[in-house]
Amino acid sequence: MIWSLIVGALIGLIAGAITNKGSSMGWIANILAG
């Protein structure tokens, strides 16, 4: 359970770095979705 949240956060950070917009909201959304 916890590791899935960590993985979701990492994916969110990577996606946020690529898009360079809404990074914080992006990783938060990924954690909620994950």
Short mmCIF file of C-alpha atoms in Angstrom, two decimals:
data_model
loop_
_atom_site.label_atom_id
_atom_site.label_comp_id
_atom_site.label_asym_id
_atom_site.label_seq_id
_atom_site.Cartn_x
_atom_site.Cartn_y
_atom_site.Cartn_z
CA MET A 1 0.00 0.00 0.00
CA ILE A 2 2.66 2.49 1.10
CA TRP A 3 5.02 1.56 -1.74
CA SER A 4 2.28 2.23 -4.28
CA LEU A 5 1.93 5.76 -2.88
CA ILE A 6 5.69 6.26 -3.16
CA VAL A 7 5.71 4.97 -6.75
CA GLY A 8 2.77 7.24 -7.57
CA ALA A 9 4.63 10.21 -6.11
CA LEU A 10 7.75 9.43 -8.15
CA ILE A 11 5.72 9.06 -11.35
CA GLY A 12 3.97 12.33 -10.56
CA LEU A 13 7.26 14.14 -10.01
CA ILE A 14 8.65 12.79 -13.30
CA ALA A 15 5.49 13.73 -15.18
CA GLY A 16 5.53 17.17 -13.57
CA ALA A 17 9.17 17.68 -14.58
CA ILE A 18 8.35 16.71 -18.17
CA THR A 19 5.27 18.92 -18.45
CA ASN A 20 6.77 21.75 -16.35
CA LYS A 21 3.27 22.84 -15.33
CA GLY A 22 1.13 21.92 -12.33
CA SER A 23 3.87 19.63 -11.04
CA SER A 24 2.71 19.78 -7.42
CA MET A 25 -0.93 19.18 -8.34
CA GLY A 26 0.21 16.52 -10.78
CA TRP A 27 1.96 14.33 -8.23
CA ILE A 28 -0.83 14.89 -5.71
CA ALA A 29 -3.37 13.76 -8.31
CA ASN A 30 -1.22 10.73 -9.09
CA ILE A 31 -1.03 9.78 -5.41
CA LEU A 32 -4.82 10.08 -5.10
CA ALA A 33 -5.31 8.11 -8.31
CA GLY A 34 -2.69 5.53 -7.37
#
